[in-house]
Short mmCIF file of C-alpha atoms and ligand atoms in Angstrom, two decimals:
data_model
loop_
_atom_site.label_atom_id
_atom_site.label_comp_id
_atom_site.label_asym_id
_atom_site.label_seq_id
_atom_site.Cartn_x
_atom_site.Cartn_y
_atom_site.Cartn_z
CA UNK A 147 -22.48 -39.65 46.69
CA UNK A 148 -23.49 -38.76 43.15
CA UNK A 149 -23.23 -35.02 42.61
CA UNK A 150 -24.69 -33.10 39.64
CA UNK A 151 -21.20 -32.95 38.08
CA UNK A 152 -20.86 -36.75 38.41
CA UNK A 153 -24.25 -37.19 36.75
CA UNK A 154 -23.39 -34.92 33.83
CA UNK A 155 -20.22 -36.96 33.26
CA UNK A 156 -21.88 -40.32 33.86
CA UNK A 157 -19.44 -41.34 36.61
CA UNK A 158 -20.30 -43.19 39.84
CA UNK A 159 -18.01 -41.55 42.40
CA UNK A 160 -16.89 -37.92 42.81
CA UNK A 161 -13.22 -38.89 42.71
CA UNK A 162 -11.05 -37.14 40.11
CA UNK A 163 -7.46 -38.33 39.74
CA UNK A 164 -4.77 -36.12 38.24
CA UNK A 165 -1.88 -38.30 37.06
CA UNK A 166 0.95 -38.38 34.54
CA UNK A 167 0.44 -42.17 34.13
CA UNK A 168 -2.08 -43.39 31.60
CA UNK A 169 -2.49 -46.75 33.40
CA UNK A 170 -3.57 -44.95 36.58
CA UNK A 171 -5.99 -42.70 34.68
CA UNK A 172 -7.62 -45.72 33.04
CA UNK A 173 -7.88 -47.69 36.30
CA UNK A 174 -9.54 -44.79 38.13
CA UNK A 175 -12.07 -44.24 35.32
CA UNK A 176 -12.82 -47.97 35.22
CA UNK A 177 -13.33 -47.95 39.00
CA UNK A 178 -16.04 -45.30 38.69
CA UNK A 179 -14.05 -42.08 39.21
CA UNK A 180 -12.48 -39.94 36.49
CA UNK A 181 -8.83 -40.29 35.52
CA UNK A 182 -7.28 -37.14 34.10
CA UNK A 183 -3.97 -37.45 32.24
CA UNK A 184 -1.46 -34.60 32.68
CA UNK A 185 -0.05 -33.66 29.28
CA UNK A 186 2.82 -31.51 30.61
CA UNK A 187 6.15 -32.37 28.92
CA UNK A 188 4.45 -34.30 26.07
CA UNK A 189 4.43 -33.61 22.37
CA UNK A 190 1.09 -33.91 20.54
CA UNK A 191 2.34 -37.17 18.96
CA UNK A 192 3.12 -38.63 22.37
CA UNK A 193 -0.28 -37.60 23.68
CA UNK A 194 -1.93 -39.28 20.69
CA UNK A 195 -0.15 -42.53 21.49
CA UNK A 196 -1.29 -42.35 25.14
CA UNK A 197 -4.90 -41.49 24.27
CA UNK A 198 -5.11 -44.25 21.63
CA UNK A 199 -3.94 -46.67 24.33
CA UNK A 200 -6.43 -45.31 26.86
CA UNK A 201 -9.29 -45.50 24.34
CA UNK A 202 -8.53 -49.18 23.86
CA UNK A 203 -8.37 -49.95 27.60
CA UNK A 204 -11.00 -47.76 29.25
CA UNK A 205 -14.13 -49.40 27.81
CA UNK A 206 -17.08 -47.03 27.71
CA UNK A 207 -15.84 -44.84 30.59
CA UNK A 208 -14.86 -41.18 30.17
CA UNK A 209 -11.50 -39.65 31.01
CA UNK A 210 -9.89 -36.19 31.03
CA UNK A 211 -6.74 -34.41 29.88
CA UNK A 212 -4.96 -31.64 31.79
CA UNK A 213 -3.21 -28.99 29.65
CA UNK A 214 -0.88 -26.09 30.46
CA UNK A 215 -1.87 -22.95 28.58
CA UNK A 216 1.05 -20.89 29.78
CA UNK A 217 -0.21 -17.30 29.75
CA UNK A 218 3.21 -15.82 30.58
CA UNK A 219 5.13 -17.24 27.66
CA UNK A 220 7.15 -14.69 25.66
CA UNK A 221 6.06 -14.48 22.03
CA UNK A 222 2.66 -15.94 22.92
CA UNK A 223 0.27 -15.78 20.01
CA UNK A 224 3.01 -14.73 17.53
CA UNK A 225 2.71 -18.01 15.55
CA UNK A 226 6.27 -19.04 16.41
CA UNK A 227 7.54 -22.57 15.91
CA UNK A 228 8.46 -24.51 19.05
CA UNK A 229 12.15 -24.17 18.06
CA UNK A 230 11.80 -20.37 17.90
CA UNK A 231 10.04 -20.27 21.28
CA UNK A 232 12.78 -22.45 22.82
CA UNK A 233 15.49 -20.24 21.29
CA UNK A 234 13.82 -17.06 22.55
CA UNK A 235 13.57 -18.41 26.10
CA UNK A 236 17.09 -19.98 26.04
CA UNK A 237 18.63 -16.63 25.15
CA UNK A 238 17.37 -15.19 28.45
CA UNK A 239 19.06 -17.86 30.62
CA UNK A 240 22.42 -16.71 32.07
CA UNK A 241 25.42 -19.05 31.93
CA UNK A 242 25.74 -18.93 35.76
CA UNK A 243 22.31 -20.57 36.05
CA UNK A 244 23.20 -23.32 33.57
CA UNK A 245 26.46 -23.98 35.44
CA UNK A 246 24.69 -24.11 38.80
CA UNK A 247 22.12 -26.65 37.57
CA UNK A 248 24.87 -28.73 35.93
CA UNK A 249 26.95 -28.80 39.12
CA UNK A 250 23.99 -30.04 41.18
CA UNK A 251 23.44 -32.85 38.69
CA UNK A 252 27.08 -33.89 38.42
CA UNK A 253 27.56 -33.73 42.23
CA UNK A 254 24.64 -36.19 42.50
CA UNK A 255 26.30 -38.46 39.91
CA UNK A 256 23.59 -38.01 37.27
CA UNK A 257 25.04 -38.84 33.81
CA UNK A 258 24.81 -36.34 30.95
CA UNK A 259 22.00 -36.67 28.39
CA UNK A 260 23.48 -38.95 25.68
CA UNK A 261 22.13 -37.12 22.63
CA UNK A 262 23.36 -33.67 21.59
CA UNK A 263 19.84 -32.16 21.44
CA UNK A 264 18.78 -29.36 23.76
CA UNK A 265 15.66 -29.78 25.91
CA UNK A 266 12.49 -28.08 24.81
CA UNK A 267 9.52 -26.48 26.53
CA UNK A 268 7.32 -28.87 24.50
CA UNK A 269 3.73 -28.71 25.74
CA UNK A 270 4.69 -25.86 28.08
CA UNK A 271 4.83 -23.65 24.99
CA UNK A 272 1.56 -21.87 24.40
CA UNK A 273 1.27 -22.85 20.72
CA UNK A 274 1.93 -26.52 21.41
CA UNK A 275 -0.80 -26.52 24.06
CA UNK A 276 -3.26 -25.72 21.24
CA UNK A 277 -2.06 -28.76 19.28
CA UNK A 278 -2.36 -30.88 22.43
CA UNK A 279 -5.95 -29.69 22.85
CA UNK A 280 -6.77 -30.45 19.19
CA UNK A 281 -5.55 -34.01 19.71
CA UNK A 282 -8.05 -34.46 22.56
CA UNK A 283 -10.88 -33.58 20.16
CA UNK A 284 -10.02 -36.67 18.11
CA UNK A 285 -10.75 -38.87 21.15
CA UNK A 286 -14.47 -38.84 21.98
CA UNK A 287 -13.96 -40.56 25.35
CA UNK A 288 -12.00 -37.49 26.46
CA UNK A 289 -14.91 -35.70 28.10
CA UNK A 290 -13.03 -33.30 30.36
CA UNK A 291 -10.33 -30.69 29.76
CA UNK A 292 -8.60 -29.02 32.69
CA UNK A 293 -6.37 -25.99 32.41
CA UNK A 294 -3.47 -26.16 34.81
CA UNK A 295 -2.36 -22.53 34.59
CA UNK A 296 -5.02 -19.88 34.39
CA UNK A 297 -8.18 -19.37 32.35
CA UNK A 298 -7.89 -21.10 28.97
CA UNK A 299 -8.23 -18.99 25.80
CA UNK A 300 -11.82 -18.29 24.63
CA UNK A 301 -11.41 -20.29 21.39
CA UNK A 302 -10.43 -23.36 23.42
CA UNK A 303 -13.50 -23.02 25.67
CA UNK A 304 -15.78 -22.68 22.64
CA UNK A 305 -14.22 -25.63 20.83
CA UNK A 306 -14.45 -27.84 23.93
CA UNK A 307 -18.14 -27.02 24.27
CA UNK A 308 -18.83 -27.63 20.57
CA UNK A 309 -17.31 -31.10 21.00
CA UNK A 310 -19.30 -31.92 24.13
CA UNK A 311 -16.38 -31.65 26.55
CA UNK A 312 -16.64 -30.07 29.98
CA UNK A 313 -13.80 -27.64 30.61
CA UNK A 314 -12.50 -26.43 33.97
CA UNK A 315 -9.40 -24.90 35.50
CA UNK A 316 -7.36 -24.95 38.67
CA UNK A 317 -7.37 -21.92 40.90
CA UNK A 318 -5.82 -21.05 44.25
CA UNK A 319 -7.66 -17.76 44.77
CA UNK A 320 -11.22 -16.50 44.73
CA UNK A 321 -10.31 -13.80 42.18
CA UNK A 322 -9.01 -16.31 39.61
CA UNK A 323 -11.98 -18.58 40.19
CA UNK A 324 -14.36 -15.73 39.37
CA UNK A 325 -12.35 -15.04 36.18
CA UNK A 326 -12.80 -18.71 35.24
CA UNK A 327 -16.54 -18.47 35.81
CA UNK A 328 -16.86 -15.27 33.78
CA UNK A 329 -14.94 -16.87 30.89
CA UNK A 330 -17.60 -19.59 30.69
CA UNK A 331 -15.86 -22.57 32.26
CA UNK A 332 -17.98 -25.48 33.48
CA UNK A 333 -16.25 -26.06 36.82
CA UNK A 334 -13.40 -24.83 38.97
CA UNK A 335 -10.79 -26.85 40.86
CA UNK A 336 -10.14 -25.11 44.21
CA UNK A 337 -6.49 -25.95 44.78
CA UNK A 338 -5.45 -25.53 48.41
CA UNK A 339 -1.92 -24.88 49.61
CA UNK A 340 -1.46 -28.45 50.96
CA UNK A 341 -1.49 -29.89 47.44
CA UNK A 342 1.40 -31.19 45.34
CA UNK A 343 2.65 -29.38 42.23
CA UNK A 344 1.76 -25.73 41.58
CA UNK A 345 -0.17 -24.36 44.48
CA UNK A 346 -1.30 -21.11 46.04
CA UNK A 347 -1.02 -19.72 49.55
CA UNK A 348 -4.48 -20.47 51.00
CA UNK A 349 -5.20 -23.69 52.85
CA UNK A 350 -7.96 -26.01 51.65
CA UNK A 351 -10.28 -25.70 54.64
CA UNK A 352 -10.55 -21.96 54.04
CA UNK A 353 -10.35 -21.98 50.24
CA UNK A 354 -12.93 -24.66 49.39
CA UNK A 355 -16.03 -23.09 51.01
CA UNK A 356 -14.87 -19.62 49.95
CA UNK A 357 -14.71 -20.72 46.33
CA UNK A 358 -17.96 -22.69 46.44
CA UNK A 359 -19.70 -19.50 47.52
CA UNK A 360 -17.81 -17.24 45.10
CA UNK A 361 -18.63 -19.15 41.90
CA UNK A 362 -22.02 -20.68 42.80
CA UNK A 363 -23.83 -22.35 41.11
CA UNK A 364 -20.73 -23.47 39.19
CA UNK A 365 -19.44 -26.82 40.50
CA UNK A 366 -16.22 -26.78 42.51
CA UNK A 367 -13.83 -29.72 42.89
CA UNK A 368 -11.86 -29.70 46.14
CA UNK A 369 -8.10 -30.17 45.68
CA UNK A 370 -5.12 -30.12 48.01
CA UNK A 371 -4.82 -32.50 50.93
CA UNK A 372 -7.29 -35.27 50.10
CA UNK A 373 -6.01 -38.80 50.67
CA UNK A 374 -8.86 -40.48 52.51
CA UNK A 375 -12.64 -40.71 52.67
CA UNK A 376 -12.93 -38.55 55.79
CA UNK A 377 -11.36 -35.66 53.89
CA UNK A 378 -13.66 -36.40 50.95
CA UNK A 379 -16.73 -36.18 53.22
CA UNK A 380 -15.42 -32.85 54.57
CA UNK A 381 -15.00 -31.54 51.01
CA UNK A 382 -18.53 -32.52 50.03
CA UNK A 383 -19.86 -31.10 53.32
CA UNK A 384 -18.28 -27.77 52.36
CA UNK A 385 -20.19 -27.77 49.09
CA UNK A 386 -17.67 -29.31 46.69
CA UNK A 387 -19.02 -31.64 43.98
CA UNK A 388 -16.02 -33.92 44.10
CA UNK A 389 -12.37 -34.22 45.06
CA UNK A 390 -9.47 -33.57 42.70
CA UNK A 391 -6.46 -35.56 43.88
CA UNK A 392 -2.82 -35.80 42.74
CA UNK A 393 -0.41 -37.05 45.40
CA UNK A 394 -2.63 -40.05 46.14
CA UNK A 395 -1.66 -41.65 42.81
CA UNK A 396 2.12 -41.27 42.92
CA UNK A 397 2.69 -44.57 44.71
CA UNK A 398 -0.14 -46.79 43.42
CA UNK A 399 0.96 -50.07 41.89
CA UNK A 400 0.16 -48.96 38.32
CA UNK A 401 2.17 -45.70 38.57
CA UNK A 402 5.36 -45.54 36.51
CA UNK A 403 7.20 -43.97 39.46
CA UNK A 404 10.83 -45.15 39.73
CA UNK A 405 11.46 -47.60 42.61
CA UNK A 406 13.71 -45.26 44.59
CA UNK A 407 11.44 -42.27 44.09
CA UNK A 408 8.45 -44.38 45.18
CA UNK A 409 10.39 -45.36 48.30
CA UNK A 410 11.06 -41.69 49.10
CA UNK A 411 7.36 -40.90 48.74
CA UNK A 412 6.35 -43.81 50.97
CA UNK A 413 8.86 -42.87 53.67
CA UNK A 414 8.12 -39.12 53.62
CA UNK A 415 6.22 -37.51 56.48
CA UNK A 416 3.74 -34.63 56.23
CA UNK A 417 6.64 -32.24 57.07
CA UNK A 418 8.92 -33.39 54.26
CA UNK A 419 7.49 -31.19 51.48
CA UNK A 420 8.45 -27.65 50.63
CA UNK A 421 7.03 -24.88 48.47
CA UNK A 422 9.72 -23.98 45.97
CA UNK A 423 10.04 -22.02 42.73
CA UNK A 424 13.18 -23.96 41.83
CA UNK A 425 11.68 -26.07 39.03
CA UNK A 426 9.26 -23.83 37.19
CA UNK A 427 9.78 -20.31 38.53
CA UNK A 428 6.30 -20.53 40.09
CA UNK A 429 5.41 -21.70 43.59
CA UNK A 430 4.95 -25.46 43.69
CA UNK A 431 5.11 -28.13 46.38
CA UNK A 432 7.78 -30.85 46.19
CA UNK A 433 9.57 -33.34 48.39
CA UNK A 434 12.38 -31.34 49.98
CA UNK A 435 15.74 -32.47 48.56
CA UNK A 436 19.20 -31.14 47.66
CA UNK A 437 17.85 -29.44 44.53
CA UNK A 438 15.13 -27.44 46.32
CA UNK A 439 17.54 -26.57 49.18
CA UNK A 440 20.39 -25.48 46.88
CA UNK A 441 18.29 -23.10 44.79
CA UNK A 442 17.14 -21.36 47.98
CA UNK A 443 20.65 -21.51 49.56
CA UNK A 444 23.51 -18.97 49.73
CA UNK A 445 25.28 -20.24 46.56
CA UNK A 446 22.16 -19.94 44.39
CA UNK A 447 22.36 -17.58 41.40
CA UNK A 448 18.66 -16.82 42.03
CA UNK A 449 15.60 -18.43 40.51
CA UNK A 450 14.49 -17.25 37.06
CA UNK A 451 10.87 -16.53 36.26
CA UNK A 452 8.53 -18.86 34.40
CA UNK A 453 9.07 -20.16 31.71
CA UNK A 454 12.86 -19.60 31.73
CA UNK A 455 13.30 -21.69 34.91
CA UNK A 456 11.13 -24.44 33.32
CA UNK A 457 13.39 -24.62 30.28
CA UNK A 458 16.58 -24.38 32.34
CA UNK A 459 15.44 -27.31 34.50
CA UNK A 460 14.04 -29.44 31.66
CA UNK A 461 17.44 -31.12 31.23
CA UNK A 462 17.55 -32.07 34.93
CA UNK A 463 14.03 -33.50 34.75
CA UNK A 464 14.73 -35.72 31.76
CA UNK A 465 18.13 -36.88 33.07
CA UNK A 466 16.78 -37.89 36.48
CA UNK A 467 13.83 -39.57 34.78
CA UNK A 468 16.23 -41.67 32.72
CA UNK A 469 18.94 -42.23 35.36
CA UNK A 470 16.84 -42.14 38.54
CA UNK A 471 18.53 -45.22 40.00
CA UNK A 472 22.07 -43.99 39.32
CA UNK A 473 24.24 -42.30 42.00
CA UNK A 474 22.22 -39.97 44.20
CA UNK A 475 19.83 -38.92 41.44
CA UNK A 476 16.85 -38.78 43.79
CA UNK A 477 18.58 -35.97 45.73
CA UNK A 478 17.96 -33.73 42.72
CA UNK A 479 14.70 -35.29 41.49
CA UNK A 480 11.64 -33.36 40.37
CA UNK A 481 9.39 -35.00 42.98
CA UNK A 482 6.15 -33.05 43.19
CA UNK A 483 4.19 -34.03 46.29
CA UNK A 484 1.54 -32.62 48.60
CA UNK A 485 1.45 -32.87 52.37
CA UNK A 486 -0.70 -36.01 52.14
CA UNK A 487 2.49 -37.82 51.13
CA UNK A 488 2.83 -38.40 54.89
CA UNK A 489 -0.54 -40.19 55.00
CA UNK A 490 0.33 -42.59 52.18
CA UNK A 491 2.57 -45.32 53.50
CA UNK A 492 1.88 -48.37 51.40
CA UNK A 493 1.48 -49.33 47.75
CA UNK A 494 -2.16 -49.90 46.78
CA UNK A 495 -3.83 -50.61 43.44
CA UNK A 496 -5.73 -47.62 41.98
CA UNK A 497 -9.01 -49.55 42.19
CA UNK A 498 -8.35 -50.30 45.85
CA UNK A 499 -7.76 -46.59 46.52
CA UNK A 500 -11.13 -45.68 44.96
CA UNK A 501 -12.86 -48.41 46.97
CA UNK A 502 -11.09 -47.32 50.17
CA UNK A 503 -12.13 -43.69 49.73
CA UNK A 504 -15.76 -44.72 49.29
CA UNK A 505 -15.64 -47.06 52.32
CA UNK A 506 -14.00 -44.43 54.54
CA UNK A 507 -16.48 -41.81 53.35
CA UNK A 508 -19.39 -44.02 54.39
CA UNK A 509 -17.79 -44.84 57.76
CA UNK A 510 -17.25 -41.13 58.43
CA UNK A 511 -20.83 -40.42 57.41
CA UNK A 512 -22.08 -43.08 59.83
CA UNK A 513 -19.89 -41.60 62.56
CA UNK A 514 -21.54 -38.20 62.04
CA UNK A 515 -25.02 -39.69 61.94
CA UNK A 516 -24.38 -41.44 65.26
CA UNK A 517 -23.69 -38.04 66.81
CA UNK A 518 -27.22 -36.87 66.03
CA UNK A 519 -29.75 -37.05 68.87
CA UNK A 520 -31.37 -40.53 68.86
CA UNK A 521 -35.20 -40.85 68.87
C1 FMN B 217 3.73 -34.77 40.88
C2 FMN B 217 2.62 -33.80 40.61
C3 FMN B 217 2.55 -33.17 39.37
C4 FMN B 217 1.51 -32.28 39.11
N1 FMN B 217 1.43 -31.71 37.87
C5 FMN B 217 0.32 -31.01 37.54
C6 FMN B 217 0.10 -30.57 36.19
O1 FMN B 217 0.92 -30.82 35.29
N2 FMN B 217 -1.05 -29.92 35.93
C7 FMN B 217 -1.99 -29.67 36.91
O2 FMN B 217 -3.05 -29.11 36.61
N3 FMN B 217 -1.79 -30.03 38.17
C8 FMN B 217 -0.68 -30.71 38.52
N4 FMN B 217 -0.51 -31.13 39.80
C9 FMN B 217 -1.49 -30.74 40.83
C10 FMN B 217 -2.70 -31.68 40.84
O3 FMN B 217 -3.50 -31.46 39.71
C11 FMN B 217 -3.59 -31.44 42.07
O4 FMN B 217 -4.12 -30.14 42.05
C12 FMN B 217 -2.90 -31.64 43.40
O5 FMN B 217 -2.07 -32.76 43.37
C13 FMN B 217 -3.97 -31.80 44.49
O6 FMN B 217 -3.42 -31.90 45.77
P1 FMN B 217 -2.90 -33.28 46.41
O7 FMN B 217 -1.55 -33.47 45.83
O8 FMN B 217 -2.88 -32.98 47.87
O9 FMN B 217 -3.87 -34.35 46.03
C14 FMN B 217 0.53 -32.01 40.10
C15 FMN B 217 0.60 -32.65 41.33
C16 FMN B 217 1.63 -33.54 41.61
C17 FMN B 217 1.66 -34.24 42.94
#
């Protein structure tokens, strides 16, 4: 099962876990895969705290950090402070949109944020993403950087290489994957439509082999729709050097998911997700709920583009995160999820998930071998 990319990272299994929970990232790395911590919504100081903790827990295993270099941010590259960026984006948000979001939250019984501060784009702001990246350089066990939104800037790619990190990026189309390769990235994550969070329009079974061919010999990680070892075998059979998984880790025992959100994930079927621009202004897959329905419904003031919709919805995200068990907060929760949410029906430990994927992979391999003509 060891692929060239696994060997260059010194990991035992081609299982890459995207997660917002540091405990999950550490457990997956310790189990022989590679845990990759999503830095979205963090400040550099918060990331430092998480990475210090991970350094202390992960032993001699490597881990990764996922960063959003938002190429569409207004004022990008103009050396603005985060407050100036927030102000610039806030000024483009109409009052009708703020009122609509507020009504959805109050109808669901979600209390107001107790402090008077306004939410911020934080690591979604282009400049702060640079600071986030610089923090990763102070943590030598951080061996992998992944760009969530587009090809990272050239100076980031150079700096990552100078510090011995491998750097890759997600892509939902062949064209973007080729741009990643030409920019000098070390691998590409082929992100099929089935996946949770931001996703493109092409399904994994078409996208993975297309991308493997388009960027060869660059390694490709197969993302979108992987929750078991049979799917992992299929991904490797199509030429991928590993699987990049997200939804699989939302319900593991170490995840910081709120109890009622976890319950919704466990009960959801493969038909209960929807592609919606309602949180970020870009297409992303979520559990369908009152929030996603309302923004697409007849009363909606229309969805703003990215990053205005991100900033507009930042208040909803933090309020539901804090008050997720109050009223009907989960009806308006930011619950990213891929279609595999329907295949995940029980709470498992992260280590057990890694072991299960390997066991199922081997069983599927044996099944295929048994189909070969016998001597
Ligand atoms: C709740 C959630 C949040 C996500 N946030 C990010 C993110 O911040 N950055 C990123 O690169 N990918 C993000 N993703 C996408 C994952 O990296 C991954 O591509 C996707 O989950 C793979 O498909 P799967 O969900 O079927 O495993 C997110 C996915 C989920 C489920």
